[in-house]
Coordinates of C-alpha atoms in Angstrom, one line a residue:
Chain A
M1 CA -4.3 -3.2 -16.4
S2 CA -7.3 -3.8 -14.3
E3 CA -5.3 -4.9 -11.2
A4 CA -3.5 -2.2 -9.2
M5 CA 0.2 -2.9 -8.7
V6 CA 0.9 0.4 -6.9
R7 CA -1.6 2.4 -4.9
T8 CA -0.9 5.5 -2.9
V9 CA -3.5 7.2 -0.7
D10 CA -3.2 10.8 0.4
L11 CA 0.6 10.4 0.4
Q12 CA 2.4 13.3 2.2
R13 CA 6.1 13.8 2.9
R14 CA 7.6 16.8 4.7
Y15 CA 11.3 17.4 5.1
K16 CA 12.8 19.5 7.8
R17 CA 15.1 22.1 6.4
G18 CA 16.4 24.0 9.5
K19 CA 13.4 24.9 11.6
F20 CA 10.7 24.8 8.9
P21 CA 9.1 21.7 7.5
V22 CA 9.2 21.8 3.7
P23 CA 6.5 19.9 2.0
A24 CA 7.7 17.7 -0.8
L25 CA 4.5 15.8 -1.3
N26 CA 1.0 17.2 -0.5
G27 CA -1.4 14.3 -0.7
V28 CA -0.8 12.1 -3.8
N29 CA -3.4 9.6 -4.8
L30 CA -1.9 7.4 -7.5
T31 CA -2.7 4.0 -8.9
V32 CA -0.4 2.2 -11.3
G33 CA -1.8 -0.8 -13.0
K34 CA -0.1 -4.2 -13.4
G35 CA 2.2 -4.1 -16.4
E36 CA 1.7 -0.4 -17.0
I37 CA 4.5 2.0 -17.9
L38 CA 3.8 5.2 -16.0
G39 CA 5.7 8.3 -16.6
I40 CA 5.9 11.0 -14.0
I41 CA 6.8 14.5 -15.3
G42 CA 7.2 17.8 -13.7
P43 CA 9.6 20.6 -12.9
S44 CA 12.5 19.9 -10.6
G45 CA 11.6 20.1 -6.9
S46 CA 8.1 19.2 -7.7
G47 CA 8.3 16.0 -5.6
K48 CA 8.8 13.4 -8.4
T49 CA 11.9 11.7 -6.9
T50 CA 10.3 11.8 -3.4
L51 CA 7.3 9.9 -4.8
L52 CA 9.6 7.3 -6.3
N53 CA 11.6 6.9 -3.1
L54 CA 8.3 6.3 -1.1
I55 CA 7.1 3.7 -3.6
G56 CA 10.5 2.1 -3.6
G57 CA 10.6 1.8 0.2
L58 CA 13.7 4.0 0.5
D59 CA 11.9 6.6 2.4
R60 CA 8.8 6.7 4.7
P61 CA 5.8 9.0 4.3
T62 CA 4.9 11.6 6.8
K63 CA 1.3 10.8 6.3
G64 CA -0.7 8.5 4.0
T65 CA -0.1 5.0 2.7
V66 CA 1.7 3.2 -0.1
Q67 CA 0.6 -0.3 -1.2
V68 CA 2.6 -2.3 -3.6
D69 CA 1.6 -5.7 -4.8
G70 CA -0.8 -5.9 -1.9
V71 CA 1.8 -5.0 0.7
E72 CA 1.3 -1.9 2.9
L73 CA 4.8 -0.5 3.2
D74 CA 4.3 1.5 6.4
K75 CA 3.6 -1.7 8.2
L76 CA 7.0 -3.0 7.4
S77 CA 10.1 -2.8 9.7
D78 CA 13.3 -1.4 8.4
A79 CA 14.6 -4.9 7.8
E80 CA 11.4 -5.9 6.0
L81 CA 11.6 -2.8 3.9
T82 CA 15.1 -3.8 2.9
A83 CA 13.9 -7.2 1.9
Y84 CA 11.0 -5.6 0.0
R85 CA 13.5 -3.5 -2.0
L86 CA 15.5 -6.6 -2.8
R87 CA 12.6 -8.8 -4.0
K88 CA 9.8 -6.5 -5.1
V89 CA 11.5 -3.4 -6.5
G90 CA 14.1 -2.8 -9.2
F91 CA 15.8 0.6 -9.3
V92 CA 17.3 2.3 -12.3
F93 CA 19.2 5.5 -11.6
Q94 CA 20.1 8.5 -13.8
F95 CA 23.8 7.8 -13.5
Y96 CA 23.5 4.0 -13.8
N97 CA 25.2 3.4 -10.4
L98 CA 26.8 0.2 -11.4
I99 CA 29.4 -1.2 -9.0
P100 CA 32.6 -0.2 -10.7
T101 CA 34.6 -3.1 -9.4
L102 CA 32.2 -5.7 -10.8
S103 CA 31.8 -6.8 -14.4
S104 CA 28.4 -6.5 -16.3
V105 CA 27.3 -10.0 -15.4
E106 CA 28.4 -9.6 -11.8
N107 CA 26.5 -6.4 -11.5
V108 CA 23.4 -8.2 -12.8
E109 CA 24.0 -11.0 -10.4
L110 CA 24.4 -8.7 -7.4
P111 CA 20.7 -8.6 -6.3
M112 CA 20.5 -12.3 -6.7
A113 CA 23.7 -12.8 -4.6
L114 CA 22.2 -10.5 -1.9
A115 CA 19.1 -12.8 -2.1
K116 CA 21.5 -15.8 -1.7
L117 CA 20.4 -17.6 -4.9
P118 CA 22.5 -20.5 -6.0
A119 CA 25.5 -19.3 -8.1
A120 CA 24.6 -21.3 -11.2
E121 CA 21.1 -19.9 -11.2
Q122 CA 22.5 -16.4 -10.8
R123 CA 24.7 -16.7 -13.7
E124 CA 22.1 -18.2 -16.0
R125 CA 19.5 -15.5 -15.2
A126 CA 22.1 -12.8 -15.5
L127 CA 23.2 -13.9 -18.9
N128 CA 19.6 -14.3 -20.1
L129 CA 18.9 -10.7 -19.0
L130 CA 22.1 -9.4 -20.6
E131 CA 21.0 -11.1 -23.8
A132 CA 17.5 -9.5 -23.5
V133 CA 19.1 -6.0 -23.2
G134 CA 21.4 -6.9 -26.1
L135 CA 24.7 -7.0 -24.2
E136 CA 25.5 -10.7 -24.0
A137 CA 28.8 -9.9 -25.7
R138 CA 29.7 -7.4 -23.0
A139 CA 29.1 -9.8 -20.0
D140 CA 32.7 -9.6 -18.8
H141 CA 33.3 -6.0 -19.5
M142 CA 33.7 -3.6 -16.6
P143 CA 31.4 -0.6 -16.3
D144 CA 34.1 1.8 -17.4
E145 CA 34.5 -0.1 -20.6
L146 CA 30.9 0.4 -21.5
S147 CA 29.1 3.5 -23.1
G148 CA 26.5 5.3 -21.0
G149 CA 23.7 3.6 -22.9
E150 CA 25.2 0.2 -22.4
Q151 CA 25.7 0.8 -18.7
Q152 CA 22.1 1.9 -18.3
R153 CA 20.9 -1.3 -20.1
V154 CA 23.1 -3.3 -17.6
A155 CA 21.4 -1.4 -14.9
V156 CA 18.0 -2.3 -16.3
A157 CA 19.0 -5.9 -16.4
R158 CA 20.1 -5.6 -12.8
A159 CA 16.8 -4.0 -11.8
L160 CA 14.9 -7.0 -13.2
A161 CA 17.2 -9.7 -11.7
N162 CA 14.9 -10.7 -8.8
H163 CA 11.7 -10.5 -10.8
P164 CA 10.5 -7.4 -9.2
S165 CA 6.8 -6.3 -9.1
V166 CA 7.8 -2.8 -10.0
V167 CA 10.7 -1.1 -11.6
L168 CA 11.4 2.5 -10.6
A169 CA 13.5 4.6 -12.8
D170 CA 14.6 8.1 -12.0
E171 CA 15.6 10.0 -15.2
P172 CA 16.8 6.8 -16.8
T173 CA 17.7 8.7 -20.1
G174 CA 18.8 11.8 -18.3
D175 CA 22.4 11.2 -19.2
L176 CA 22.0 9.5 -22.6
D177 CA 21.9 10.8 -26.1
S178 CA 18.7 10.3 -28.0
K179 CA 19.8 7.2 -29.9
S180 CA 20.8 5.4 -26.6
A181 CA 17.6 6.7 -25.0
K182 CA 15.5 5.1 -27.8
K183 CA 17.4 1.8 -27.5
L184 CA 16.9 1.8 -23.8
M185 CA 13.1 2.4 -24.1
E186 CA 12.9 -0.4 -26.7
V187 CA 14.6 -2.7 -24.2
M188 CA 12.3 -1.7 -21.4
K189 CA 9.2 -2.3 -23.5
S190 CA 10.3 -5.7 -24.6
L191 CA 11.2 -6.6 -21.0
R192 CA 7.8 -5.4 -19.7
K193 CA 6.2 -8.1 -21.9
E194 CA 8.7 -10.8 -21.1
E195 CA 9.0 -10.1 -17.4
H196 CA 5.5 -8.8 -16.8
A197 CA 7.0 -5.9 -14.8
T198 CA 5.4 -2.6 -14.0
F199 CA 7.5 0.5 -14.7
V200 CA 7.3 3.9 -13.0
L201 CA 9.6 6.4 -14.7
V202 CA 10.4 9.9 -13.6
T203 CA 11.5 11.8 -16.6
H204 CA 11.9 15.0 -18.6
D205 CA 12.5 13.2 -21.8
P206 CA 9.8 13.2 -24.6
I207 CA 11.4 9.9 -25.9
V208 CA 10.5 8.3 -22.6
V209 CA 7.0 9.9 -22.5
A210 CA 6.3 8.5 -25.9
E211 CA 6.8 4.9 -24.7
C212 CA 4.6 5.3 -21.6
N213 CA 1.0 4.2 -21.3
R214 CA 0.2 7.2 -19.2
V215 CA 1.9 10.2 -17.8
C216 CA 1.2 12.1 -14.6
A217 CA 2.3 15.7 -14.2
V218 CA 3.5 16.6 -10.7
R219 CA 3.7 20.2 -9.5
D220 CA 4.1 21.4 -5.9
G221 CA 3.8 18.0 -4.5
R222 CA 0.5 17.1 -6.2
I223 CA -0.6 15.3 -9.3
T224 CA -2.1 18.1 -11.3
R225 CA -2.9 16.3 -14.4
E226 CA -2.7 13.0 -16.2
S227 CA -2.8 12.0 -19.8
R228 CA -3.0 8.7 -21.7
I229 CA -0.5 8.0 -24.4
G230 CA -1.4 6.2 -27.5
E231 CA 0.4 3.2 -29.0
D232 CA 1.9 5.5 -31.6
G233 CA 3.4 7.6 -28.8
R234 CA 0.9 10.5 -29.3
I235 CA -0.6 12.2 -26.3
L236 CA -4.3 11.4 -26.3
D237 CA -5.6 14.1 -24.0
G238 CA -4.2 17.1 -22.2
S239 CA -1.3 17.3 -24.6
R240 CA -0.8 20.9 -24.0
F241 CA -0.2 20.4 -20.3
V242 CA 2.2 17.6 -20.9
M243 CA 4.1 19.7 -23.4
D244 CA 4.3 22.5 -20.8
A245 CA 5.7 20.1 -18.3
L246 CA 8.3 18.8 -20.6
F247 CA 9.6 21.9 -22.3
Chain B
M1 CA 43.5 2.4 -8.7
R2 CA 41.8 3.7 -5.6
T3 CA 42.4 0.4 -3.9
V4 CA 46.1 0.6 -5.0
L5 CA 46.4 4.0 -3.3
T6 CA 44.7 2.8 -0.2
V7 CA 47.0 -0.2 0.0
S8 CA 50.0 2.0 -0.6
G9 CA 48.9 4.2 2.3
I10 CA 49.1 1.2 4.6
V11 CA 52.3 -0.1 2.9
V12 CA 54.1 3.2 3.6
G13 CA 52.8 3.3 7.2
V14 CA 53.9 -0.3 7.9
A15 CA 57.3 0.1 6.1
M16 CA 58.0 3.3 8.0
I17 CA 57.2 1.7 11.3
L18 CA 59.4 -1.3 10.5
V19 CA 62.4 0.7 9.3
L20 CA 62.2 3.1 12.2
L21 CA 61.9 0.3 14.7
S22 CA 64.8 -1.6 13.1
L23 CA 66.9 1.6 13.1
A24 CA 66.0 2.1 16.7
A25 CA 66.9 -1.4 17.6
G26 CA 70.1 -1.3 15.6
T27 CA 71.3 2.0 16.9
S28 CA 70.4 1.0 20.4
A29 CA 72.6 -2.1 20.0
Q30 CA 75.3 0.0 18.4
T31 CA 75.2 2.5 21.2
G32 CA 75.6 -0.3 23.8
G33 CA 78.6 -1.7 21.9
L34 CA 80.1 1.7 21.4
L35 CA 79.8 2.6 25.0
R36 CA 81.2 -0.7 26.1
N37 CA 84.3 0.1 24.0
V38 CA 84.6 3.7 25.0
I39 CA 84.6 3.3 28.7
G40 CA 87.1 0.5 28.9
S41 CA 86.6 -1.9 31.8
E42 CA 83.7 -1.1 34.1
I43 CA 85.0 -3.1 37.0
T44 CA 88.5 -3.7 38.1
V45 CA 88.9 -6.5 40.6
V46 CA 91.9 -6.4 42.9
N47 CA 93.2 -7.8 46.1
S48 CA 91.3 -6.1 48.9
T49 CA 94.6 -5.0 50.5
T50 CA 95.7 -3.2 47.4
P51 CA 95.7 0.5 47.9
T52 CA 93.6 2.4 45.4
F53 CA 93.9 5.8 44.1
P54 CA 91.0 8.2 44.2
G55 CA 89.5 8.4 40.7
G56 CA 88.4 12.0 40.7
G57 CA 90.3 14.1 38.2
F58 CA 93.1 11.7 37.8
N59 CA 92.9 10.7 34.2
F60 CA 95.3 7.9 34.2
T61 CA 95.3 6.2 30.8
R62 CA 97.3 3.0 30.7
T63 CA 97.0 2.7 26.9
G64 CA 96.3 4.9 24.1
G65 CA 93.0 3.4 23.5
G66 CA 90.1 3.3 25.9
G67 CA 92.0 3.2 29.1
G68 CA 92.2 0.0 31.1
G69 CA 92.4 1.2 34.7
F70 CA 90.3 4.3 34.0
G71 CA 89.6 6.4 37.0
G72 CA 89.9 4.6 40.4
G73 CA 91.2 1.4 39.0
G74 CA 93.6 -0.7 40.9
F75 CA 97.3 0.2 40.7
G76 CA 98.5 -2.9 42.4
G77 CA 101.1 -3.8 39.9
F78 CA 102.3 -0.3 39.6
F79 CA 104.3 -0.8 42.7
G80 CA 105.2 -4.3 41.8
A81 CA 103.6 -5.2 45.1
G82 CA 102.6 -8.7 46.1
N83 CA 98.9 -8.0 46.3
T84 CA 97.8 -10.7 44.0
I85 CA 94.6 -12.7 43.6
N86 CA 94.1 -16.2 42.4
E87 CA 93.7 -16.6 38.7
S88 CA 90.9 -19.2 39.2
L89 CA 88.7 -16.3 40.3
V90 CA 88.4 -15.3 36.6
D91 CA 86.3 -18.3 35.8
S92 CA 84.0 -17.8 38.8
I93 CA 83.5 -14.1 37.9
E94 CA 82.9 -14.8 34.3
N95 CA 80.2 -17.2 35.3
M96 CA 78.3 -14.6 37.3
S97 CA 75.1 -13.4 35.7
G98 CA 75.4 -10.2 33.7
V99 CA 79.2 -10.5 33.2
F100 CA 80.1 -10.0 29.6
V101 CA 83.8 -10.9 29.9
A102 CA 86.4 -11.1 32.7
S103 CA 90.1 -10.7 31.7
P104 CA 93.0 -11.4 34.0
A105 CA 96.2 -9.3 34.1
L106 CA 99.4 -9.4 36.0
T107 CA 101.3 -6.2 36.4
T108 CA 104.9 -6.6 37.3
S109 CA 108.3 -5.0 36.6
G110 CA 111.2 -6.5 34.8
Y111 CA 114.1 -5.8 32.5
V112 CA 114.1 -5.7 28.7
D113 CA 117.7 -5.9 27.4
G114 CA 118.8 -4.5 30.7
D115 CA 116.3 -1.6 30.8
S116 CA 113.8 -1.5 33.6
V117 CA 110.2 -1.6 32.3
F118 CA 106.7 -2.3 33.6
L119 CA 105.5 -5.7 32.2
Y120 CA 101.9 -6.3 31.8
G121 CA 100.8 -9.9 31.4
I122 CA 97.5 -10.1 29.7
D123 CA 95.2 -12.6 28.0
P124 CA 95.1 -11.3 24.5
G125 CA 91.8 -13.0 23.7
T126 CA 89.8 -11.2 26.3
Y127 CA 91.9 -8.2 27.1
S128 CA 90.7 -6.1 24.2
Q129 CA 87.1 -6.9 25.1
A130 CA 87.4 -6.2 28.8
A131 CA 89.8 -3.3 28.8
S132 CA 90.8 -1.8 25.6
N133 CA 92.8 -2.1 22.5
L134 CA 96.3 -0.8 22.3
T135 CA 97.0 1.6 19.5
L136 CA 99.6 -0.2 17.5
T137 CA 101.9 1.9 15.4
S138 CA 103.5 -1.2 13.8
G139 CA 103.4 -4.9 14.0
S140 CA 100.5 -7.0 15.4
D141 CA 98.9 -8.2 18.6
L142 CA 100.3 -11.0 20.8
S143 CA 99.5 -14.4 19.4
S144 CA 101.5 -16.7 21.5
T145 CA 103.9 -16.9 24.4
G146 CA 107.5 -15.8 23.8
Q147 CA 106.2 -12.5 22.2
I148 CA 106.3 -9.0 23.6
M149 CA 104.8 -5.7 22.5
L150 CA 106.8 -2.7 23.5
N151 CA 106.0 0.9 24.0
S152 CA 107.2 3.1 21.2
V153 CA 109.4 5.1 23.6
T154 CA 111.0 1.9 25.0
A155 CA 111.5 0.5 21.6
A156 CA 113.2 3.7 20.5
N157 CA 115.4 3.7 23.6
L158 CA 116.4 0.1 23.0
G159 CA 116.8 0.6 19.3
V160 CA 114.5 -2.4 18.5
K161 CA 111.8 -2.8 15.9
V162 CA 109.2 -5.4 15.0
G163 CA 110.9 -8.8 14.6
S164 CA 113.8 -7.9 16.9
Q165 CA 114.8 -10.4 19.6
V166 CA 115.0 -9.0 23.1
T167 CA 116.0 -10.5 26.4
V168 CA 113.3 -10.2 29.1
G169 CA 113.9 -11.2 32.7
A170 CA 113.2 -10.3 36.3
N171 CA 116.6 -8.8 36.7
S172 CA 119.0 -6.8 34.5
T173 CA 121.3 -9.8 33.8
G174 CA 119.3 -12.9 33.1
G175 CA 116.2 -13.8 31.1
A176 CA 114.8 -15.5 28.1
K177 CA 114.6 -14.4 24.4
Y178 CA 111.4 -12.8 23.3
T179 CA 110.3 -11.6 19.9
V180 CA 109.0 -8.1 19.5
V181 CA 105.7 -8.4 17.6
G182 CA 104.2 -5.0 18.0
I183 CA 105.1 -1.4 18.9
Y184 CA 102.3 0.7 20.4
S185 CA 102.1 4.3 21.4
S186 CA 100.8 5.0 24.9
G187 CA 99.7 8.5 24.2
S188 CA 100.5 9.1 27.7
T189 CA 102.7 11.8 29.2
F190 CA 103.0 9.9 32.4
G191 CA 106.6 9.1 32.3
P192 CA 107.0 5.6 33.8
L193 CA 104.3 4.3 31.4
D194 CA 106.5 5.0 28.5
R195 CA 108.7 2.2 29.7
S196 CA 106.3 -0.7 29.4
G197 CA 105.7 -3.9 27.5
Y198 CA 102.8 -6.3 27.1
M199 CA 103.2 -10.1 27.0
E200 CA 101.1 -13.2 27.6
L201 CA 99.9 -13.6 31.1
S202 CA 101.8 -16.9 31.5
D203 CA 105.1 -15.3 30.5
A204 CA 104.6 -12.5 33.0
Q205 CA 103.8 -15.1 35.6
N206 CA 107.0 -17.0 34.8
I207 CA 109.2 -13.9 34.9
S208 CA 107.8 -12.7 38.2
G209 CA 107.5 -16.2 39.7
R210 CA 103.8 -15.8 40.4
E211 CA 102.3 -18.8 38.7
G212 CA 98.5 -18.9 38.9
L213 CA 98.4 -15.4 40.3
V214 CA 97.1 -12.1 38.8
T215 CA 97.0 -8.6 40.1
E216 CA 93.8 -7.4 38.4
I217 CA 90.8 -8.8 36.7
Y218 CA 89.0 -6.5 34.3
V219 CA 85.3 -7.0 34.1
K220 CA 82.8 -5.9 31.6
A221 CA 79.0 -6.2 32.0
T222 CA 76.6 -7.2 29.3
D223 CA 74.7 -4.0 30.1
S224 CA 76.1 -1.0 31.9
T225 CA 73.0 -0.9 34.1
L226 CA 74.2 -4.2 35.7
V227 CA 77.6 -2.9 36.7
N228 CA 76.8 -2.0 40.3
Q229 CA 75.0 -5.3 40.9
I230 CA 78.0 -7.3 39.5
A231 CA 80.4 -5.3 41.6
S232 CA 78.6 -6.1 44.8
D233 CA 78.4 -9.7 43.8
I234 CA 82.1 -9.8 43.4
D235 CA 82.7 -8.0 46.7
T236 CA 81.1 -11.0 48.4
I237 CA 84.2 -13.1 47.4
S238 CA 86.6 -12.9 50.2
G239 CA 90.0 -11.2 49.6
V240 CA 89.0 -9.1 46.6
T241 CA 87.5 -5.7 46.0
A242 CA 85.6 -4.6 43.0
N243 CA 86.4 -1.1 42.0
V244 CA 83.7 0.4 39.8
A245 CA 84.5 3.1 37.3
S246 CA 81.5 4.7 38.8
G247 CA 81.3 8.1 37.1
I248 CA 81.7 6.6 33.7
A249 CA 79.4 3.6 34.3
G250 CA 76.8 5.9 35.8
S251 CA 76.7 8.3 32.9
A252 CA 76.8 5.4 30.5
T253 CA 73.8 3.9 32.2
T254 CA 72.0 7.3 32.0
L255 CA 73.0 7.6 28.4
T256 CA 71.8 4.2 27.5
N257 CA 68.5 4.8 29.3
T258 CA 68.1 8.1 27.5
M259 CA 68.8 6.5 24.2
T260 CA 66.3 3.7 24.9
T261 CA 63.6 6.2 25.9
F262 CA 64.4 8.2 22.8
F263 CA 64.0 5.3 20.5
I264 CA 60.8 4.1 22.2
V265 CA 59.3 7.5 21.6
I266 CA 60.5 7.6 18.0
G267 CA 58.9 4.1 17.6
L268 CA 55.6 5.3 19.1
V269 CA 55.5 8.3 16.9
A270 CA 56.1 6.1 13.9
L271 CA 53.4 3.8 15.0
L272 CA 51.0 6.7 15.5
A273 CA 51.8 8.3 12.2
G274 CA 51.4 5.0 10.4
A275 CA 48.1 4.3 12.1
F276 CA 46.8 7.7 11.2
G277 CA 47.8 7.3 7.6
V278 CA 46.0 4.0 7.4
I279 CA 42.8 5.4 9.0
N280 CA 42.9 8.4 6.7
T281 CA 43.2 6.3 3.5
M282 CA 40.4 4.0 4.8
M283 CA 38.1 6.9 5.6
M284 CA 38.7 8.5 2.2
S285 CA 38.2 5.3 0.4
I286 CA 34.8 4.8 2.0
G287 CA 33.8 8.4 1.8
E288 CA 34.4 8.3 -2.0
R289 CA 32.1 5.3 -2.3
T290 CA 29.1 6.8 -0.6
R291 CA 27.0 6.5 -3.7
E292 CA 28.0 2.9 -4.2
I293 CA 26.8 2.2 -0.6
G294 CA 23.5 4.1 -1.4
T295 CA 23.1 1.9 -4.4
L296 CA 23.7 -1.3 -2.5
R297 CA 21.2 -0.3 0.2
A298 CA 18.7 0.7 -2.5
I299 CA 18.8 -2.5 -4.4
G300 CA 18.2 -4.4 -1.2
A301 CA 21.5 -5.1 0.6
T302 CA 21.0 -5.2 4.3
K303 CA 23.0 -3.1 6.7
R304 CA 24.8 -6.3 7.8
Q305 CA 25.7 -7.2 4.2
V306 CA 27.1 -3.7 3.6
L307 CA 29.0 -3.8 6.8
K308 CA 30.4 -7.3 6.0
M309 CA 31.4 -6.2 2.5
F310 CA 33.4 -3.2 3.7
L311 CA 34.9 -4.9 6.7
S312 CA 36.2 -7.8 4.6
E313 CA 37.5 -5.4 2.1
A314 CA 39.3 -3.4 4.9
F315 CA 40.6 -6.7 6.2
L316 CA 42.0 -7.7 2.8
I317 CA 43.5 -4.2 2.2
G318 CA 45.0 -4.2 5.6
L319 CA 46.5 -7.7 5.1
I320 CA 47.9 -6.9 1.7
G321 CA 49.2 -3.6 2.8
A322 CA 50.9 -5.0 5.9
T323 CA 52.5 -7.8 3.9
V324 CA 53.9 -5.6 1.2
G325 CA 54.8 -3.0 3.9
V326 CA 56.8 -5.5 5.9
F327 CA 58.5 -6.7 2.7
I328 CA 59.5 -3.2 1.7
G329 CA 60.5 -2.4 5.2
V330 CA 62.8 -5.4 5.3
V331 CA 64.3 -4.5 1.9
V332 CA 64.9 -0.9 3.0
S333 CA 66.4 -2.0 6.3
F334 CA 68.9 -4.2 4.5
A335 CA 69.6 -1.5 1.9
L336 CA 70.3 1.2 4.5
P337 CA 73.8 0.2 5.5
S338 CA 75.1 0.4 2.0
L339 CA 73.2 3.6 1.4
T340 CA 74.7 5.4 4.4
G341 CA 78.3 5.2 3.4
A342 CA 81.2 2.9 3.7
A343 CA 82.3 1.4 6.9
A344 CA 84.5 3.7 8.9
S345 CA 85.8 1.0 11.2
S346 CA 88.2 -0.8 9.0
G347 CA 91.9 -0.3 9.7
A348 CA 91.7 2.1 12.5
R349 CA 92.1 0.7 15.9
G350 CA 91.2 2.1 19.3
L351 CA 88.5 4.5 20.0
G352 CA 88.1 5.8 16.5
G353 CA 87.4 2.4 15.1
F354 CA 84.4 2.0 17.2
I355 CA 82.5 4.9 15.9
P356 CA 80.4 3.5 13.1
G357 CA 80.0 5.6 10.0
K358 CA 76.8 4.0 8.9
L359 CA 73.3 3.1 10.1
L360 CA 72.9 -0.5 11.0
P361 CA 69.2 -1.4 11.4
T362 CA 68.6 -4.6 13.3
L363 CA 65.5 -6.5 12.2
T364 CA 64.0 -8.3 15.2
S365 CA 61.2 -10.8 14.8
F366 CA 59.3 -8.9 17.4
N367 CA 59.5 -5.7 15.3
L368 CA 58.5 -7.7 12.2
V369 CA 55.4 -9.2 13.9
L370 CA 54.6 -5.9 15.6
S371 CA 54.6 -3.8 12.4
F372 CA 52.7 -6.5 10.5
A373 CA 50.1 -7.0 13.2
L374 CA 49.8 -3.2 13.6
G375 CA 49.3 -2.6 9.9
S376 CA 46.6 -5.3 9.4
L377 CA 44.9 -4.5 12.7
V378 CA 44.9 -0.7 12.1
G379 CA 43.7 -1.4 8.6
I380 CA 40.7 -3.4 9.9
A381 CA 40.1 -1.1 12.9
A382 CA 40.3 1.9 10.6
G383 CA 37.7 0.2 8.4
V384 CA 35.2 -0.4 11.2
Y385 CA 34.1 3.2 11.8
P386 CA 33.7 4.1 8.2
A387 CA 32.0 0.8 7.4
L388 CA 29.6 1.3 10.3
R389 CA 28.8 4.7 9.1
A390 CA 28.4 3.4 5.6
S391 CA 26.0 0.7 6.6
R392 CA 23.9 3.2 8.6
M393 CA 23.7 5.8 5.9
D394 CA 20.3 6.9 4.8
P395 CA 20.1 5.4 1.3
V396 CA 18.3 8.4 -0.1
E397 CA 21.1 10.7 1.2
A398 CA 23.8 8.4 0.1
L399 CA 22.4 8.2 -3.4
R400 CA 22.3 11.9 -3.7
H401 CA 26.0 12.1 -2.8
V402 CA 28.1 12.8 -5.9

């Protein structure tokens, strides 16, 4: 955890709503270590998703810089940013966002197909990932034949397909029951070890927080507090603030 | 399911276009045929010295059917005059461009069982096409020489019926035996015409001693718009005059043109409606998939890849839709005649027989290709704009779309 995988410096983002610019981020300085699972918590509208979009190269900052795996994102063209998303980032969405017309294994293959990997290699990697998330038996099922938890695990497998440097998840358990949420976090933790991926998770869910190494609380576009989480899932410092942010 | 709906949108559009185009083509052809039958002969060719009657208002109907010498036709034979033309002209007229059929006729007078009648020598094979059908009350058409059809009044006067033998000759005493094969009603109140009979042209020529000569040639054009051109072509032949049933032909031309325009407009409206249906389903399909597009862009699909995906999908949908649409259109076109009632043309002869009681769509290969090409092209074209919009969508916005 010595090396920084993600680093943001004075990150700002303003949106134009009508005539007035609305600040979403007001100077965020954040470092995420390699292999870390970082949770970002905070009330809605605090700028969590904006931060995730900026790290993921879906959006560009108004001011400040984002560096991921040594790459300065603001120096990339739109096309390069697309390639960055394909190869360096894995996204997990609250509502899974699987392609409904593709089977589980095809959904996992999709990023590799976009990266033009050989078909045999795609299939092998996709089946390995499905096995890792415990869904090898569901490889040929369509998304609507899977439960929410299963769909989200397929989505996690898809996010990891191209060996990304960082996996960004926006409320990954937001639509799941607690049992599915726990299973999902187990899968993520084991994949972190196997795939050496770094996770940044935006969440409201104590189950997710318990599996993080660290949580940052965001309020009004700033990181107001951060806490380390112990191996046993206990909040090591600033527990009160984390609790406030969660409940 | 969504794809099925999108495809059906195109299917319906294409099928509608095809059926309407077929109906238009069929009805247009029917109209042409119908008009050709209604107006009798369009041109009557007579010897140029034959006096002609003015056509206006004089509704002279030779037969009960369509009327052979309708308005302004030649009356040469009416007077039994010697204003004949050579029969060989029939072939040269029939070979003129735009001529549908040319039928020779010799009008003369003679005696049937001692009664004076007008005798019309005709070519049974072409007469009904060129001039009109007789309205038979009993019996049948002429099928060979030695046969005669008599007007019902004449038959009644003579006391003969179908199958009777009558003596026909140029004068009241001599003549040859003829078999009465048919009795027709003239429907005419024009006295002298009640005393008439039809026979083979060669018989009439024998009786009158005018071998190889005819008094009129009735001409029909393939298209009523060609009538005037044909008439002036015929006029260049020396010794004959082509009398055009001008009023009728003129309005027939106008009617045909109006109908054609009408069906072109209907076809265009069908095409437009079909195209809009296809565009609409395409737009809706892509609009509903905004979040999918956002996902694709987020996980690293390039704009080009998204565009390609949606265009190839539109192409496939357009192709499938057009294929199924053409198939259904063909089936419906074939099914329409039996769905629109039984044929009205059986049995009845004359004018009534030519009014069709059912719709008869005509499938032309042009219409098939047109509706297929239109369906698939519109499908693809309709996919271009939404696909472009999809590929250019801001992924953050697209992901937020529910």
